[in-house]
Amino acid sequence: MTEKEIDALLARAGDLMKRAADGEVAYSPFLTPQEQRILRVRLSHRDAPLFCGGYPDAERARAVFLPEYMAELDGDVRKELLGELLGEAVMPLLIKGSGFYVPTHRDYLGAVLHLGIKREAVGDICVLPDQGAILFCDSVMAAFLKENLVRVAHDTVTVGKVTLPPDFNGGRSFRPLCDTVASPRADAVVAALCHLSRERAQALFAKDLVQMDYESLQKYDREVPEGAVLSVRGYGKFVIRALSDKTKKGRYRLVADQYQ
């Protein structure tokens, strides 16, 4: 993001904080992972919002700014009230087709945007194998989509509410990866994950093809922390699960998952 875009994001967050200070529960649109990270870093702990995307590992989530009185409520009462509010603000919908054609994520997103809906008005679109897709939005958008989203790519669809299982993970699957690297530097990690030489990996950084935690990463000597999300254009997206233990030869054990 440019500094101008970051300033605009922080200004919008400031407006939401003022509304919360006046006693209102205030919501942002659905934010990208990068936008969420900026708010986490730039806002003080006292001003930090909750993030809700509909399930624990959601990529796009709404920032929720709470009024002070909610912090003073009894724990169970607060949890119940918050659950009701978030249930209206981030609602899962099931988009189901006839089954003769299996739409892609791009198909679902294109159909939504074709209705004149801005991308920030909806959250994740989770494509499920042979089961349609789950889309997250607020209750007002849900009513609109139920009335107007009738076709995705070459198939007719229906849209309705759905109750997700507690362990819903967005339908994601991962391929586990294990290797050893000389150091936790980004170029060494990318080389191992993408099966490249160190020199070819460094060239990817120079071409701005690598992101860490959804931000461009051009300094290939930066260390990669555990839990980081690395995206390498043309090679995939990876979550670093472990990168701290050393072998007897002094190399670091790299454990990662690649998004499928």
Coordinates of C-alpha atoms in Angstrom, one line a residue:
M1 CA 0.0 0.0 0.0
T2 CA 1.1 3.5 -0.6
E3 CA 1.5 6.0 2.2
K4 CA -1.6 7.8 0.9
E5 CA -3.6 4.6 1.1
I6 CA -2.4 3.9 4.6
D7 CA -3.3 7.5 5.7
A8 CA -6.8 7.0 4.3
L9 CA -7.1 3.7 6.1
L10 CA -6.0 5.2 9.4
A11 CA -8.4 8.1 8.9
R12 CA -11.3 5.8 8.4
A13 CA -10.3 3.9 11.5
G14 CA -10.2 7.2 13.4
D15 CA -13.8 7.9 12.4
L16 CA -14.9 4.5 13.6
M17 CA -13.1 5.0 16.9
K18 CA -15.0 8.3 17.4
R19 CA -18.3 6.5 16.7
A20 CA -17.4 3.8 19.3
A21 CA -16.5 6.5 21.8
D22 CA -20.0 7.9 21.3
G23 CA -21.5 4.5 22.3
E24 CA -21.9 2.8 18.9
V25 CA -20.5 -0.5 17.7
A26 CA -18.6 0.5 14.6
Y27 CA -17.6 -1.7 11.7
S28 CA -15.1 -1.3 8.9
P29 CA -15.7 -2.9 5.5
F30 CA -14.0 -6.2 4.9
L31 CA -10.2 -5.5 5.1
T32 CA -7.4 -7.3 3.3
P33 CA -4.8 -9.1 5.5
Q34 CA -2.4 -6.2 4.8
E35 CA -4.9 -3.6 5.9
Q36 CA -5.6 -5.6 9.1
R37 CA -1.9 -5.8 9.8
I38 CA -1.4 -2.1 9.4
L39 CA -4.2 -1.4 12.0
R40 CA -2.6 -3.9 14.4
V41 CA 0.7 -2.2 14.1
R42 CA -0.3 1.5 13.9
L43 CA -3.1 1.6 16.5
S44 CA -2.4 1.5 20.2
H45 CA -3.4 -1.5 22.3
R46 CA -6.2 0.6 23.8
D47 CA -7.6 1.5 20.4
A48 CA -7.1 -1.9 18.8
P49 CA -10.3 -3.4 17.2
L50 CA -11.5 -6.9 17.1
F51 CA -11.3 -8.6 13.7
C52 CA -14.1 -10.8 12.5
G53 CA -14.2 -12.7 9.2
G54 CA -16.7 -15.4 10.0
Y55 CA -14.2 -18.2 10.9
P56 CA -10.8 -18.3 12.7
D57 CA -8.5 -18.4 9.7
A58 CA -10.5 -15.9 7.5
E59 CA -8.3 -13.7 5.3
R60 CA -10.6 -10.8 4.9
A61 CA -12.2 -9.5 8.1
R62 CA -14.0 -6.5 9.4
A63 CA -12.5 -4.4 12.1
V64 CA -14.9 -4.0 15.0
F65 CA -14.6 -1.0 17.3
L66 CA -16.5 -1.5 20.6
P67 CA -17.9 1.2 22.9
E68 CA -16.5 1.4 26.4
Y69 CA -19.7 0.2 28.1
M70 CA -19.3 -3.2 26.5
A71 CA -16.0 -3.8 28.3
E72 CA -17.8 -3.3 31.6
L73 CA -20.5 -5.9 30.9
D74 CA -20.5 -9.3 32.6
G75 CA -18.4 -11.8 30.6
D76 CA -21.3 -14.1 29.6
V77 CA -23.5 -11.1 28.8
R78 CA -20.8 -9.4 26.7
K79 CA -20.1 -12.7 24.8
E80 CA -23.8 -13.2 24.0
L81 CA -24.3 -9.6 22.9
L82 CA -21.2 -9.6 20.8
G83 CA -22.2 -12.9 19.2
E84 CA -25.5 -11.4 18.1
L85 CA -23.9 -8.3 16.8
L86 CA -21.2 -10.1 14.9
G87 CA -23.7 -12.6 13.5
E88 CA -25.4 -9.7 11.7
A89 CA -22.2 -8.1 10.6
V90 CA -20.5 -11.2 9.2
M91 CA -22.9 -13.8 8.0
P92 CA -22.1 -17.0 5.9
L93 CA -24.1 -17.7 2.8
L94 CA -24.2 -20.9 0.8
I95 CA -24.1 -20.4 -3.0
K96 CA -25.2 -23.6 -4.6
G97 CA -25.3 -24.5 -8.3
S98 CA -26.9 -27.3 -10.2
G99 CA -23.7 -29.3 -10.3
F100 CA -23.1 -29.6 -14.0
Y101 CA -20.4 -26.9 -13.9
V102 CA -17.9 -26.3 -11.1
P103 CA -17.2 -22.6 -10.8
T104 CA -13.8 -21.3 -9.7
H105 CA -13.2 -18.6 -7.1
R106 CA -12.8 -16.1 -10.0
D107 CA -16.2 -17.1 -11.3
Y108 CA -17.9 -16.5 -7.9
L109 CA -16.1 -13.2 -7.4
G110 CA -16.8 -12.0 -10.9
A111 CA -20.5 -12.8 -10.5
V112 CA -20.7 -10.7 -7.3
L113 CA -18.8 -7.8 -8.7
H114 CA -21.0 -7.8 -11.8
L115 CA -23.9 -6.9 -9.6
G116 CA -22.1 -3.6 -8.8
I117 CA -20.9 -4.7 -5.4
K118 CA -17.5 -3.4 -4.2
R119 CA -15.0 -6.0 -3.2
E120 CA -14.7 -4.6 0.3
A121 CA -18.5 -5.3 0.9
V122 CA -17.9 -9.1 1.0
G123 CA -15.4 -11.2 2.9
D124 CA -13.9 -14.5 1.9
I125 CA -15.4 -16.6 -0.8
C126 CA -14.6 -20.2 0.1
V127 CA -15.0 -22.6 -2.8
L128 CA -15.9 -26.1 -1.5
P129 CA -15.3 -29.2 -3.6
D130 CA -18.7 -30.2 -5.2
Q131 CA -20.5 -28.2 -2.7
G132 CA -20.7 -24.7 -4.1
A133 CA -19.1 -21.8 -2.1
I134 CA -19.5 -20.0 1.2
L135 CA -19.5 -16.2 1.0
F136 CA -19.3 -13.9 4.0
C137 CA -21.2 -10.5 4.2
D138 CA -23.5 -8.6 6.4
S139 CA -27.2 -9.2 6.8
V140 CA -28.2 -6.3 4.4
M141 CA -25.9 -7.6 1.7
A142 CA -27.1 -11.1 2.3
A143 CA -30.7 -10.1 1.5
F144 CA -29.5 -8.4 -1.7
L145 CA -27.5 -11.4 -2.8
K146 CA -30.4 -13.8 -2.1
E147 CA -32.6 -11.8 -4.5
N148 CA -30.1 -10.9 -7.2
L149 CA -27.3 -13.5 -7.4
V150 CA -28.9 -16.1 -9.7
R151 CA -26.1 -17.0 -12.0
V152 CA -22.4 -17.8 -11.6
A153 CA -20.4 -18.4 -14.9
H154 CA -22.4 -21.0 -16.8
D155 CA -24.6 -22.2 -14.0
T156 CA -27.7 -21.0 -12.2
V157 CA -27.4 -20.7 -8.5
T158 CA -29.4 -20.3 -5.3
V159 CA -28.2 -18.4 -2.3
G160 CA -29.2 -19.1 1.3
K161 CA -28.2 -19.0 4.9
V162 CA -26.0 -21.8 6.2
T163 CA -24.7 -22.8 9.6
L164 CA -21.0 -23.6 9.6
P165 CA -19.5 -26.4 11.6
P166 CA -17.2 -25.3 14.5
D167 CA -14.1 -26.5 12.7
F168 CA -14.8 -24.8 9.4
N169 CA -11.5 -23.7 7.9
G170 CA -12.6 -22.2 4.6
G171 CA -12.2 -25.5 2.7
R172 CA -8.5 -25.0 2.5
S173 CA -6.1 -27.9 2.2
F174 CA -2.3 -27.9 2.6
R175 CA 0.7 -29.8 1.5
P176 CA 3.2 -30.2 4.3
L177 CA 6.8 -29.3 3.5
C178 CA 10.0 -30.1 5.4
D179 CA 13.6 -29.1 4.7
T180 CA 16.7 -27.6 6.3
V181 CA 18.1 -24.2 5.5
A182 CA 21.4 -22.6 6.3
S183 CA 19.7 -19.6 7.9
P184 CA 16.2 -18.1 8.4
R185 CA 16.9 -15.5 5.8
A186 CA 14.1 -15.0 3.3
D187 CA 16.2 -16.0 0.3
A188 CA 17.2 -19.3 1.9
V189 CA 13.6 -20.0 2.9
V190 CA 12.1 -19.2 -0.5
A191 CA 14.8 -21.2 -2.2
A192 CA 13.9 -24.2 -0.1
L193 CA 10.1 -23.8 -0.5
C194 CA 10.3 -23.3 -4.3
H195 CA 13.1 -25.7 -5.0
L196 CA 15.4 -23.0 -6.4
S197 CA 19.0 -22.0 -6.1
R198 CA 19.8 -19.2 -3.7
E199 CA 20.6 -16.9 -6.7
R200 CA 17.3 -17.6 -8.5
A201 CA 15.4 -17.0 -5.3
Q202 CA 17.1 -13.6 -4.9
A203 CA 16.1 -12.7 -8.4
L204 CA 12.4 -13.1 -7.4
F205 CA 12.8 -10.4 -4.7
A206 CA 14.4 -8.0 -7.2
K207 CA 11.3 -8.5 -9.4
D208 CA 8.9 -7.8 -6.5
L209 CA 7.4 -11.3 -6.7
V210 CA 7.7 -12.1 -3.0
Q211 CA 5.3 -11.0 -0.2
M212 CA 5.6 -11.7 3.5
D213 CA 2.5 -11.3 5.6
Y214 CA 0.9 -9.7 2.5
E215 CA 3.4 -7.0 2.2
S216 CA 6.0 -6.7 -0.6
L217 CA 9.4 -8.1 0.5
Q218 CA 12.4 -6.9 -1.5
K219 CA 15.1 -7.3 1.1
Y220 CA 16.0 -11.0 0.8
D221 CA 18.3 -10.9 3.8
R222 CA 15.4 -10.3 6.2
E223 CA 14.7 -13.1 8.7
V224 CA 11.4 -15.0 8.3
P225 CA 9.6 -15.6 11.7
E226 CA 7.6 -18.6 12.5
G227 CA 3.9 -18.1 11.6
A228 CA 4.8 -15.8 8.6
V229 CA 2.8 -16.2 5.4
L230 CA 5.0 -16.1 2.3
S231 CA 3.5 -15.7 -1.1
V232 CA 5.8 -16.2 -4.1
R233 CA 4.2 -15.4 -7.4
G234 CA 4.3 -18.3 -9.7
Y235 CA 5.2 -20.8 -7.0
G236 CA 2.5 -20.6 -4.3
K237 CA 1.6 -19.5 -0.9
F238 CA 3.2 -20.9 2.3
V239 CA 2.7 -20.8 6.0
I240 CA 5.9 -21.1 8.1
R241 CA 5.1 -23.5 10.9
A242 CA 8.6 -23.9 12.5
L243 CA 12.0 -22.4 11.8
S244 CA 14.0 -22.5 15.0
D245 CA 15.4 -25.9 15.8
K246 CA 18.8 -26.7 14.5
T247 CA 20.3 -29.9 13.3
K248 CA 23.6 -31.2 14.5
K249 CA 25.2 -29.6 11.5
G250 CA 23.9 -26.2 12.5
R251 CA 21.2 -25.9 9.8
Y252 CA 17.7 -24.8 10.7
R253 CA 14.7 -27.2 10.4
L254 CA 12.1 -25.7 8.1
V255 CA 8.5 -26.9 8.5
A256 CA 5.8 -25.3 6.3
D257 CA 2.4 -25.8 4.7
Q258 CA 1.7 -24.9 1.1
Y259 CA -1.8 -23.8 0.2
Q260 CA -3.4 -26.2 -2.3

